[in-house]
Coordinates of C-alpha atoms in Angstrom, one line a residue:
M27 CA 39.7 54.4 -23.4
T28 CA 37.2 56.4 -25.4
D29 CA 37.9 54.3 -28.5
G30 CA 37.5 51.1 -26.4
S31 CA 34.2 52.1 -24.9
N32 CA 32.9 53.1 -28.3
A33 CA 33.8 49.7 -29.7
I34 CA 32.0 48.0 -26.9
L35 CA 28.8 50.1 -27.6
V36 CA 29.0 49.3 -31.3
R37 CA 29.3 45.6 -30.7
R38 CA 26.4 45.7 -28.2
R39 CA 24.2 47.5 -30.7
R40 CA 25.0 44.9 -33.4
R41 CA 24.1 42.0 -31.0
E42 CA 20.8 43.7 -30.2
Q43 CA 20.0 44.2 -33.9
T44 CA 20.9 40.6 -34.7
A45 CA 18.8 39.3 -31.8
G46 CA 15.8 41.4 -32.8
P47 CA 12.7 42.2 -30.7
G48 CA 11.6 38.6 -30.4
A49 CA 14.8 37.3 -28.8
P50 CA 13.7 37.8 -25.2
Q51 CA 10.4 36.1 -25.9
R52 CA 12.2 33.1 -27.5
D53 CA 14.5 32.9 -24.5
R54 CA 11.6 32.9 -22.1
G55 CA 10.0 30.1 -24.1
K56 CA 13.1 28.0 -23.9
R57 CA 13.4 28.6 -20.2
A58 CA 9.7 27.6 -19.7
L59 CA 10.3 24.3 -21.6
A60 CA 13.5 23.7 -19.7
A61 CA 11.6 24.2 -16.4
V62 CA 9.1 21.5 -17.4
A63 CA 11.9 19.1 -18.2
A64 CA 13.7 19.9 -14.9
V65 CA 10.6 19.4 -12.8
F66 CA 10.0 16.1 -14.7
T67 CA 13.6 15.0 -13.8
L68 CA 13.3 15.9 -10.2
A69 CA 9.9 14.2 -9.9
Q70 CA 11.4 11.0 -11.2
L71 CA 14.2 11.1 -8.6
A72 CA 11.8 12.0 -5.8
L73 CA 8.8 9.8 -6.5
V74 CA 10.2 6.7 -8.3
R75 CA 13.5 6.9 -6.4
P76 CA 16.9 5.6 -7.6
V77 CA 16.9 2.7 -5.2
L78 CA 14.2 0.8 -7.2
G79 CA 15.8 -2.4 -8.3
L80 CA 15.9 -3.6 -11.9
G81 CA 12.7 -5.3 -13.3
W82 CA 12.5 -8.3 -15.5
D83 CA 12.7 -6.6 -18.9
E84 CA 15.3 -4.2 -17.6
I85 CA 17.5 -7.1 -16.6
V86 CA 17.3 -8.5 -20.1
Y87 CA 18.4 -5.2 -21.6
V88 CA 21.1 -4.3 -19.0
S89 CA 22.6 -7.8 -18.9
Q90 CA 23.6 -7.5 -22.5
V91 CA 26.2 -4.9 -21.8
T92 CA 27.3 -5.3 -18.2
P93 CA 30.3 -7.5 -17.4
H94 CA 29.0 -8.1 -13.9
T95 CA 26.3 -10.8 -14.7
P96 CA 25.7 -13.2 -17.6
A97 CA 23.6 -12.0 -20.4
A98 CA 19.9 -13.1 -20.3
F99 CA 18.1 -14.7 -23.3
F100 CA 17.2 -12.0 -25.8
S101 CA 14.0 -12.9 -27.6
A102 CA 12.9 -12.0 -31.1
P103 CA 10.7 -8.9 -30.4
R104 CA 13.4 -7.1 -28.5
S105 CA 15.8 -4.5 -29.9
R106 CA 19.2 -3.5 -28.8
G107 CA 18.5 0.2 -28.5
V108 CA 17.9 0.2 -24.7
S109 CA 21.1 -1.8 -24.1
L110 CA 23.1 0.7 -26.1
L111 CA 21.4 3.5 -24.2
V112 CA 22.5 2.2 -20.8
A113 CA 25.9 1.1 -21.9
P114 CA 27.7 4.3 -20.9
V115 CA 26.9 3.4 -17.2
A116 CA 26.1 -0.3 -17.1
S117 CA 29.3 -1.3 -19.0
W118 CA 31.5 -0.3 -16.1
S119 CA 29.3 0.0 -13.0
A120 CA 26.8 -2.3 -11.4
S121 CA 25.2 0.5 -9.4
V122 CA 21.4 0.6 -10.0
P123 CA 21.0 4.1 -8.3
L124 CA 23.7 5.5 -10.6
L125 CA 21.9 4.0 -13.6
R126 CA 18.5 5.5 -12.4
V127 CA 20.0 9.0 -12.0
Y128 CA 21.6 8.8 -15.4
L129 CA 18.3 7.8 -17.1
A130 CA 16.3 10.4 -15.2
L131 CA 18.7 13.1 -16.4
L132 CA 18.7 11.8 -19.9
S133 CA 14.9 11.5 -20.1
G134 CA 14.5 15.1 -18.9
L135 CA 16.9 16.4 -21.5
A136 CA 15.1 14.3 -24.2
L137 CA 11.7 15.8 -23.2
Y138 CA 13.2 19.3 -23.5
L139 CA 14.5 18.6 -27.0
A140 CA 11.3 16.9 -28.0
L141 CA 9.2 19.9 -27.0
R142 CA 11.6 22.3 -28.7
A143 CA 10.9 20.5 -31.9
W144 CA 7.4 22.0 -31.8
R145 CA 8.5 25.6 -31.4
G146 CA 6.7 27.7 -34.0
L147 CA 4.0 25.2 -34.6
F148 CA 2.1 26.0 -31.3
P149 CA 2.4 28.8 -28.8
T150 CA 4.8 28.2 -26.0
R151 CA 2.1 28.1 -23.4
V152 CA 0.5 25.1 -25.3
L153 CA 3.8 23.3 -25.4
V154 CA 4.4 23.9 -21.7
V155 CA 1.0 22.5 -20.7
G156 CA 1.3 19.6 -23.2
G157 CA 4.7 18.7 -21.8
A158 CA 3.4 18.9 -18.3
L159 CA 0.4 16.7 -19.1
F160 CA 2.6 14.0 -20.6
A161 CA 5.3 14.3 -17.9
S162 CA 2.8 14.0 -15.1
L163 CA 1.2 10.7 -16.2
W164 CA 2.2 7.9 -13.8
V165 CA 3.4 5.7 -16.6
T166 CA 5.7 8.5 -17.9
L167 CA 7.2 9.2 -14.5
F168 CA 7.5 5.5 -13.7
Y169 CA 9.3 4.4 -16.9
G170 CA 11.3 7.6 -17.5
P171 CA 14.2 6.4 -15.3
Q172 CA 13.9 2.8 -16.3
A173 CA 15.8 0.8 -18.9
M174 CA 12.8 0.3 -21.1
P175 CA 12.1 1.4 -24.7
N176 CA 8.6 2.9 -24.7
Y177 CA 9.4 6.3 -23.3
W178 CA 12.2 6.7 -25.9
V179 CA 9.8 5.7 -28.7
A180 CA 7.5 8.5 -27.4
V181 CA 10.3 11.1 -27.4
G182 CA 11.4 10.0 -30.9
A183 CA 7.8 10.3 -32.1
L184 CA 7.5 13.8 -30.8
I185 CA 10.8 14.9 -32.4
C186 CA 10.0 13.1 -35.7
V187 CA 6.4 14.4 -36.1
G188 CA 7.3 18.0 -34.9
C189 CA 10.2 18.3 -37.2
F190 CA 8.2 16.8 -40.1
L191 CA 5.6 19.5 -39.7
R192 CA 8.3 22.2 -39.5
A193 CA 10.0 20.8 -42.6
R194 CA 6.8 21.0 -44.5
Q195 CA 6.2 24.6 -43.3
E196 CA 9.8 25.7 -44.0
R197 CA 11.2 23.8 -47.0
S198 CA 14.7 25.1 -46.5
A199 CA 14.9 24.2 -42.8
R200 CA 17.8 21.7 -42.8
A201 CA 17.7 21.3 -39.0
A202 CA 14.1 20.1 -39.3
L203 CA 15.2 17.4 -41.8
W204 CA 17.9 16.2 -39.4
G205 CA 15.3 16.1 -36.6
V206 CA 13.0 13.9 -38.8
A207 CA 15.8 11.5 -39.4
A208 CA 17.0 11.5 -35.7
G209 CA 13.4 11.0 -34.3
A210 CA 12.7 8.1 -36.8
A211 CA 16.1 6.5 -36.0
L212 CA 15.5 6.7 -32.3
M213 CA 12.1 5.0 -32.6
A214 CA 13.4 2.3 -34.8
W215 CA 16.5 1.9 -32.6
M216 CA 14.2 1.2 -29.7
R217 CA 11.3 -0.7 -31.2
P218 CA 11.3 -1.0 -35.0
T219 CA 7.7 -2.2 -35.3
D220 CA 6.4 0.7 -33.2
A221 CA 8.4 3.1 -35.4
V222 CA 6.6 1.8 -38.5
Y223 CA 3.2 2.3 -36.9
V224 CA 3.9 5.8 -35.7
T225 CA 5.3 7.0 -39.1
V226 CA 2.6 5.4 -41.4
P227 CA 0.7 8.8 -41.7
L228 CA 3.9 10.7 -42.3
L229 CA 5.0 8.3 -45.1
V230 CA 1.5 8.5 -46.7
L231 CA 1.5 12.3 -46.5
A232 CA 5.0 12.7 -47.9
L233 CA 4.1 10.3 -50.7
V234 CA 0.8 11.9 -51.6
R235 CA 2.1 15.4 -51.4
R236 CA 5.2 14.4 -53.3
H237 CA 7.6 15.6 -50.6
R238 CA 10.4 13.5 -52.0
R239 CA 13.2 14.8 -49.9
L240 CA 11.2 14.5 -46.7
L241 CA 10.2 11.0 -47.7
L242 CA 13.8 10.0 -48.3
V243 CA 14.9 11.5 -45.0
L244 CA 12.2 9.7 -43.1
L245 CA 13.0 6.3 -44.7
A246 CA 16.7 6.9 -44.1
G247 CA 16.1 7.5 -40.4
L248 CA 13.9 4.4 -40.1
A249 CA 16.5 2.3 -41.9
A250 CA 19.4 3.7 -39.8
G251 CA 17.6 2.8 -36.6
A252 CA 16.4 -0.7 -37.7
V253 CA 19.5 -1.9 -39.6
Q254 CA 21.0 -3.7 -36.6
W255 CA 17.7 -5.5 -35.9
V256 CA 17.3 -6.6 -39.5
I257 CA 20.9 -7.8 -39.7
E258 CA 20.4 -9.8 -36.4
A259 CA 17.2 -11.3 -37.9
Y260 CA 19.2 -12.8 -40.7
V261 CA 22.1 -13.8 -38.5
G262 CA 20.3 -15.3 -35.6
H263 CA 16.6 -15.9 -36.6
G264 CA 16.7 -17.3 -40.1
G265 CA 15.5 -14.1 -41.8
L266 CA 13.3 -11.0 -41.3
G267 CA 10.1 -12.9 -41.9
E268 CA 11.1 -15.6 -39.4
R269 CA 11.9 -13.0 -36.8
L270 CA 8.7 -11.2 -37.3
S271 CA 6.8 -14.5 -37.1
E272 CA 8.6 -15.5 -33.9
A273 CA 8.0 -12.1 -32.4
S274 CA 4.3 -12.4 -33.2
R275 CA 4.2 -15.9 -31.6
I276 CA 5.9 -14.6 -28.4
Q277 CA 3.3 -11.8 -28.2
G278 CA 0.5 -14.3 -28.4
G279 CA -0.1 -14.1 -32.1
L280 CA -0.9 -10.7 -33.6
G281 CA -4.4 -10.5 -35.1
W282 CA -7.8 -9.0 -34.5
N283 CA -8.2 -8.8 -30.8
I284 CA -9.9 -6.1 -28.8
A285 CA -7.6 -5.2 -25.9
V286 CA -9.2 -1.9 -24.9
D287 CA -10.6 -3.4 -21.7
D288 CA -7.1 -4.9 -21.0
Q289 CA -5.6 -1.4 -21.2
L290 CA -8.2 -0.1 -18.9
R291 CA -7.4 -2.7 -16.3
S292 CA -3.7 -2.0 -16.5
L293 CA -4.2 1.8 -15.8
G294 CA -4.5 1.0 -12.1
G295 CA -0.7 0.5 -11.9
R296 CA -0.2 -3.0 -13.3
G297 CA 3.1 -3.2 -15.2
L298 CA 2.0 -6.2 -17.2
C299 CA -1.5 -7.5 -17.6
R300 CA -1.1 -11.0 -19.0
P301 CA -3.5 -12.7 -18.7
C302 CA -5.5 -9.5 -18.1
T303 CA -8.2 -10.6 -15.6
G304 CA -9.5 -9.0 -12.4
P305 CA -11.7 -6.0 -11.6
M306 CA -11.4 -2.6 -13.3
P307 CA -9.6 0.2 -11.4
N308 CA -11.5 2.9 -9.5
P309 CA -13.4 5.1 -12.0
L310 CA -11.5 8.1 -10.8
V311 CA -8.3 6.4 -12.0
V312 CA -9.5 5.8 -15.6
V313 CA -11.8 8.8 -16.2
W314 CA -8.9 10.7 -17.9
W315 CA -8.6 8.0 -20.5
F316 CA -12.2 8.7 -21.7
V317 CA -11.7 12.5 -21.5
L318 CA -8.5 12.3 -23.6
P319 CA -10.1 11.5 -27.0
A320 CA -12.8 14.1 -26.4
L321 CA -10.2 16.8 -25.8
A322 CA -8.3 15.7 -28.8
G323 CA -11.4 16.1 -30.9
L324 CA -11.9 19.5 -29.5
G325 CA -8.3 20.4 -30.3
L326 CA -9.0 19.3 -33.9
L327 CA -12.0 21.7 -34.1
V328 CA -10.0 24.5 -32.6
A329 CA -7.3 24.0 -35.2
A330 CA -9.8 23.9 -38.0
R331 CA -11.3 27.2 -37.0
A332 CA -7.8 28.7 -36.7
R333 CA -6.9 27.4 -40.2
R334 CA -4.0 25.3 -38.9
L335 CA -5.6 21.9 -39.2
G336 CA -2.6 20.0 -40.5
R337 CA -0.3 20.6 -37.5
T338 CA -3.0 19.1 -35.3
L339 CA -4.4 16.4 -37.6
V340 CA -1.0 14.9 -38.3
P341 CA 0.0 14.1 -34.6
L342 CA -3.5 12.8 -34.0
A343 CA -3.2 10.5 -36.9
C344 CA 0.2 9.2 -35.8
A345 CA -1.2 8.7 -32.2
A346 CA -4.0 6.6 -33.6
T347 CA -1.8 4.4 -35.7
A348 CA 0.7 4.0 -32.8
A349 CA -2.2 2.8 -30.6
L350 CA -3.7 0.5 -33.2
P351 CA -1.7 -2.7 -32.5
Y352 CA -2.0 -2.4 -28.7
L353 CA -5.7 -1.8 -28.6
F354 CA -6.9 -4.2 -31.3
M355 CA -4.1 -6.7 -32.2
I356 CA -2.7 -8.3 -29.1
G357 CA -4.2 -10.4 -26.3
Y358 CA -2.7 -8.7 -23.3
S359 CA -1.7 -5.2 -22.2
A360 CA 0.8 -3.0 -20.4
P361 CA 0.2 0.7 -19.8
R362 CA 3.7 1.6 -21.2
F363 CA 2.7 0.4 -24.7
L364 CA 0.6 3.5 -25.2
T365 CA 3.3 6.0 -24.1
P366 CA 3.9 7.3 -27.7
T367 CA 0.2 7.8 -28.2
Y368 CA -0.1 9.8 -25.0
A369 CA 2.9 12.0 -26.0
L370 CA 1.5 12.8 -29.4
L371 CA -2.0 13.5 -28.0
A372 CA -0.6 15.8 -25.3
I373 CA -0.1 18.9 -27.5
P374 CA -3.5 18.9 -29.2
V375 CA -5.1 18.3 -25.8
A376 CA -3.2 21.2 -24.3
D377 CA -4.4 23.4 -27.2
A378 CA -8.0 22.4 -26.4
L379 CA -7.6 23.2 -22.7
W380 CA -6.3 26.6 -23.5
H381 CA -9.3 27.2 -25.7
L382 CA -11.6 26.3 -22.8
V383 CA -9.8 28.5 -20.4
K384 CA -10.0 31.4 -22.8
A385 CA -13.7 31.0 -23.4
P386 CA -15.3 34.4 -24.3
G387 CA -17.7 36.3 -22.1
G388 CA -18.8 35.3 -18.6
R389 CA -18.0 31.7 -19.2
R390 CA -14.3 32.2 -18.8
P391 CA -14.1 32.1 -15.0
V392 CA -16.3 29.0 -14.8
A393 CA -14.3 27.2 -17.6
A394 CA -11.0 28.1 -16.0
T395 CA -12.2 26.8 -12.6
L396 CA -13.5 23.5 -14.0
V397 CA -10.3 23.0 -16.0
A398 CA -8.1 23.7 -12.9
L399 CA -10.2 21.3 -10.7
G400 CA -10.1 18.6 -13.4
L401 CA -6.3 18.9 -13.7
A402 CA -5.8 18.9 -10.0
G403 CA -7.9 15.7 -9.6
H404 CA -6.1 14.1 -12.5
L405 CA -2.7 14.8 -11.0
A406 CA -3.8 13.5 -7.6
A407 CA -5.0 10.2 -9.2
Q408 CA -1.8 9.8 -11.2
L409 CA 0.4 10.3 -8.2
A410 CA -1.7 7.9 -6.2
V411 CA -1.3 5.2 -8.9
L412 CA 2.4 6.0 -9.2
D413 CA 2.9 5.5 -5.4
G414 CA 1.2 2.1 -5.5
A415 CA 3.1 1.0 -8.5
V416 CA 6.5 2.0 -7.0
S417 CA 5.7 0.3 -3.7
R418 CA 4.6 -3.0 -5.3
N419 CA 7.6 -3.1 -7.7
T420 CA 10.1 -2.2 -5.0
E421 CA 8.9 -5.0 -2.8
S422 CA 8.8 -7.6 -5.6
R423 CA 12.3 -6.7 -6.6
R424 CA 13.5 -7.0 -3.0
D425 CA 11.9 -10.4 -3.0
W426 CA 14.2 -11.4 -5.8
G427 CA 17.2 -10.1 -3.9
R428 CA 16.2 -12.1 -0.8
T429 CA 15.8 -15.2 -2.8
A430 CA 19.2 -14.6 -4.3
D431 CA 20.7 -14.3 -0.8
A432 CA 19.0 -17.6 0.2
L433 CA 20.4 -19.3 -2.9
H434 CA 23.9 -18.1 -2.0
R435 CA 23.5 -19.7 1.4
L436 CA 22.6 -23.0 -0.3
G437 CA 25.8 -22.8 -2.2
V438 CA 24.4 -21.5 -5.5
R439 CA 27.0 -18.9 -6.3
P440 CA 28.5 -17.6 -9.6
P441 CA 29.3 -19.1 -11.9
C442 CA 26.0 -21.0 -11.7
L443 CA 22.8 -21.7 -13.6
L444 CA 19.1 -21.2 -12.7
T445 CA 16.1 -22.7 -14.5
G446 CA 12.4 -22.7 -14.1
H447 CA 10.1 -20.1 -12.6
E448 CA 11.4 -16.4 -12.8
S449 CA 14.9 -17.8 -13.5
I450 CA 15.8 -14.6 -15.5
P451 CA 15.3 -12.0 -12.8
I452 CA 16.3 -14.2 -9.9
G453 CA 19.3 -15.4 -11.9
Y454 CA 20.4 -11.8 -12.4
Y455 CA 20.2 -11.0 -8.7
T456 CA 22.0 -14.2 -7.9
G457 CA 24.7 -13.7 -10.5
C458 CA 23.7 -16.8 -12.4
S459 CA 22.9 -17.6 -16.0
S460 CA 19.3 -18.5 -16.7
G461 CA 18.0 -21.4 -18.8
A462 CA 14.7 -22.6 -20.1
T463 CA 13.9 -25.8 -22.0
S464 CA 10.5 -24.5 -23.3
G465 CA 8.4 -21.4 -23.6
N466 CA 9.2 -17.9 -24.9
N467 CA 12.7 -17.9 -23.4
E468 CA 13.8 -21.4 -24.5
N469 CA 17.5 -21.4 -24.9
T470 CA 18.8 -24.8 -23.7
T471 CA 18.0 -28.5 -23.3
A472 CA 17.7 -30.9 -20.4
G473 CA 20.9 -32.6 -21.4
A474 CA 22.8 -29.4 -21.5
I475 CA 21.5 -28.5 -18.0
L476 CA 22.6 -31.8 -16.6
R477 CA 26.1 -31.5 -18.2
T478 CA 26.3 -28.0 -16.6
A479 CA 25.3 -29.5 -13.2
D480 CA 28.4 -31.8 -13.4
R481 CA 30.6 -28.7 -13.3
L482 CA 28.7 -25.8 -11.8
P483 CA 25.9 -25.2 -9.1
V484 CA 22.5 -25.6 -10.8
A485 CA 19.1 -25.0 -9.2
H486 CA 15.5 -25.3 -10.5
L487 CA 12.8 -22.9 -9.2
A488 CA 9.1 -23.7 -9.1
P489 CA 6.1 -22.4 -7.3
A490 CA 5.6 -24.1 -4.0
G491 CA 4.0 -27.5 -4.6
G492 CA 4.6 -27.3 -8.3
T493 CA 5.8 -30.3 -10.4
P494 CA 9.5 -30.1 -11.3
P495 CA 10.8 -31.3 -14.7
R496 CA 12.1 -34.8 -14.9
Y497 CA 15.8 -33.8 -14.8
A498 CA 15.3 -32.2 -11.4
R499 CA 13.0 -34.6 -9.6
T500 CA 15.7 -36.3 -7.6
W501 CA 17.4 -33.1 -6.6
P502 CA 17.1 -32.1 -2.9
V503 CA 14.3 -29.6 -2.4
H504 CA 14.4 -26.4 -0.3
R505 CA 11.6 -24.0 0.5
I506 CA 12.5 -20.3 -0.1
S507 CA 9.5 -18.0 0.4
D508 CA 6.8 -19.3 -1.9
L509 CA 9.3 -21.2 -4.1
D510 CA 10.4 -24.9 -4.2
V511 CA 14.1 -24.7 -5.0
R512 CA 15.8 -27.9 -6.1
V513 CA 19.6 -27.8 -6.1
A514 CA 21.6 -30.3 -8.1
P515 CA 23.8 -32.5 -5.9
R516 CA 27.3 -31.0 -5.5
Q517 CA 29.3 -34.3 -5.7
R518 CA 28.9 -36.9 -8.3
R519 CA 31.8 -39.2 -7.6
D520 CA 30.9 -42.1 -9.9
G521 CA 28.4 -40.2 -12.1
A522 CA 25.7 -42.7 -11.3
V523 CA 23.1 -40.1 -10.3
A524 CA 23.7 -38.1 -13.4
A525 CA 23.4 -41.3 -15.5
E526 CA 20.1 -42.2 -14.0
V527 CA 18.5 -38.8 -14.6
R528 CA 19.9 -38.7 -18.2
D529 CA 18.4 -42.1 -18.8
R530 CA 15.0 -41.0 -17.6
V531 CA 15.1 -37.9 -19.8
T532 CA 16.3 -39.7 -22.9
G533 CA 14.2 -42.8 -22.4
N534 CA 17.2 -45.2 -22.7
A535 CA 15.5 -48.1 -20.8
E536 CA 18.3 -50.6 -21.6
R537 CA 21.0 -48.5 -19.9
A538 CA 18.7 -47.7 -17.0
H539 CA 18.2 -51.5 -16.4
E540 CA 22.0 -52.2 -16.5
T541 CA 22.9 -49.5 -14.0
D542 CA 19.8 -49.8 -11.8
G543 CA 21.6 -51.4 -8.9
S544 CA 24.5 -49.1 -8.8
T545 CA 22.3 -46.1 -9.2
Q546 CA 20.1 -47.0 -6.3
R547 CA 23.1 -47.5 -4.0
A548 CA 24.5 -44.1 -5.1
T549 CA 21.2 -42.4 -4.5
G550 CA 20.9 -44.0 -1.1
R551 CA 24.3 -42.8 -0.1
Q552 CA 23.5 -39.2 -1.1
K553 CA 20.2 -39.1 0.7

C-alpha cells in the first residue's frame, strides 16, 4: 500500500509540473468563453424559439437535401454550404424544431471555437466581452439557429483571422495553420465571394511579408471551400465568369452604389430591404451603428500605445473589406450581410471598452458607469428589435402554412406544382414543386407548366386583383387571404381547353381558328 500511495503522489506531482502555474488561469479562461457560448445558445432557444417556421432562403437550402419536399430552384449566387450543414438532420427528419435546436447548439459550439482562436492575442476578459457583444446583437441571435450562411461566414472569419495572427506570432504553431485553412474553407463553403472580400488583407499581408507557407495555407483553404461552387459553375452555368455575371444580375448588378442608408433602414428588424424605402428606425435602435466605428478607432489607438497594433489593425482591415460590397456595391440591404463585419469588430471594440472602464484617476467610476449604462441600453434595444423580428416572421410563415392548408382543400396536393407570387415558400409548405417563367428564379416555360397540368394539380398565385399570365387566365380563381389562386381544371377529357390555352401562348392562330367551336363548347361545359 505504501508503494502504491507513493506512486500516486509521484504521478500527481508530475501532472502539476506539466500543467504549470498558468494552467488554472487557462482553464478559467476556457470556462468563461464556454459560458458565453452557452448563454448564446440558450438565448437563441428562448428568444427566437424552435417553432419558428422556415423562411424563404432557408427553404431553398433545406429543400436541396430533404426527401420530404421537392428541391427549390437554386440560383447562381447561392452555395451548397448551408445545405450540407443541415443535411445531418434535414436528410431524415422534416421537424423544424429539431433543426432549430441542432443549429442553435452548433452555432454556440462554433462561437466558442472562434473565440478560442484568439487566445493569447487578447486578454480573456476582452474575448469574453467581445463574444458577448457579438452574440447579443439581434441579427446574430436571430440568424444563429437559422439555415442561413452569414453567421457561419462570420465564425469562419473569426477563426481564420485569429489563427492567421497566431501563425504569424508563432511560426511553428501547426494548429494555427490548420485553423487558417479551416476558417477560410468554412467561409468559402458558405459564400465564396464573401470569403474573398474577408481575406483580401490577409492575402496582401502574407504576400508583402513573404509568409509563403501562410499564403499557401490560406489559398488552399479558400480553394477547398470554393471548389464545389466552381465546378458547379462550369457544369450548370457555362463557366465561372458566366456564374459570377448571373449572380451579379440577380443581385441587381454590382457596381458603385451607396447602400449605407439602406443598411440603416434594415436595422429596425427588416430581414430584406429590397427595395429599401420607408422611414428610418428609431434613433435609439441605430445609435450603436455610429458608436461602433468610433470604438473601433479607439481600440486601434489603444493597440498602438500598447505596441500590439497588428493584432488590432488586421481584423479591422478584414472587417472593412467584408463590409465594402454591402455598403457601396449593391442596391438593397439585409442586416445579416454585415454579420462577418460585426464579428471582426467585436474584439477591438471590447478592447476599447475595457480601456475606458480602466481609465486612470477619478474618471474610472464615471467611465465605468457610462459604459454600463450604454451597454444596458444597447442590449435593451437589441432585444426589442429581436422580439419584433421574431413576431413578424413567425406570423408571415404561419400565413404560408395557412395558404398551404387552403390549397390542400382545393385539391392541390403533392405531387403538384405552384407558380407565381411566393411560389417557392408556399410550394414548400404545400409540398409542391415551384416554377417561374421569368425573373431571378426562372426555371420553366409556359408550355412545360401546361403539360404538367395535364398530369398533376397546378395552381398559379397572384396578389389579389393582379393580372395572371396567359396560360392561367381561363383557370377557375379562388381567393385565399390576399392572394388570387387559379387552379388548373382537373379533368381535360378531350384536351380542348389545354389546346386553346397552348394556342394562345404560342400564337398559333390557324389552329385556334380550327378548334374554336369545340373549345368554346368544352369551356362552357367546364364552367
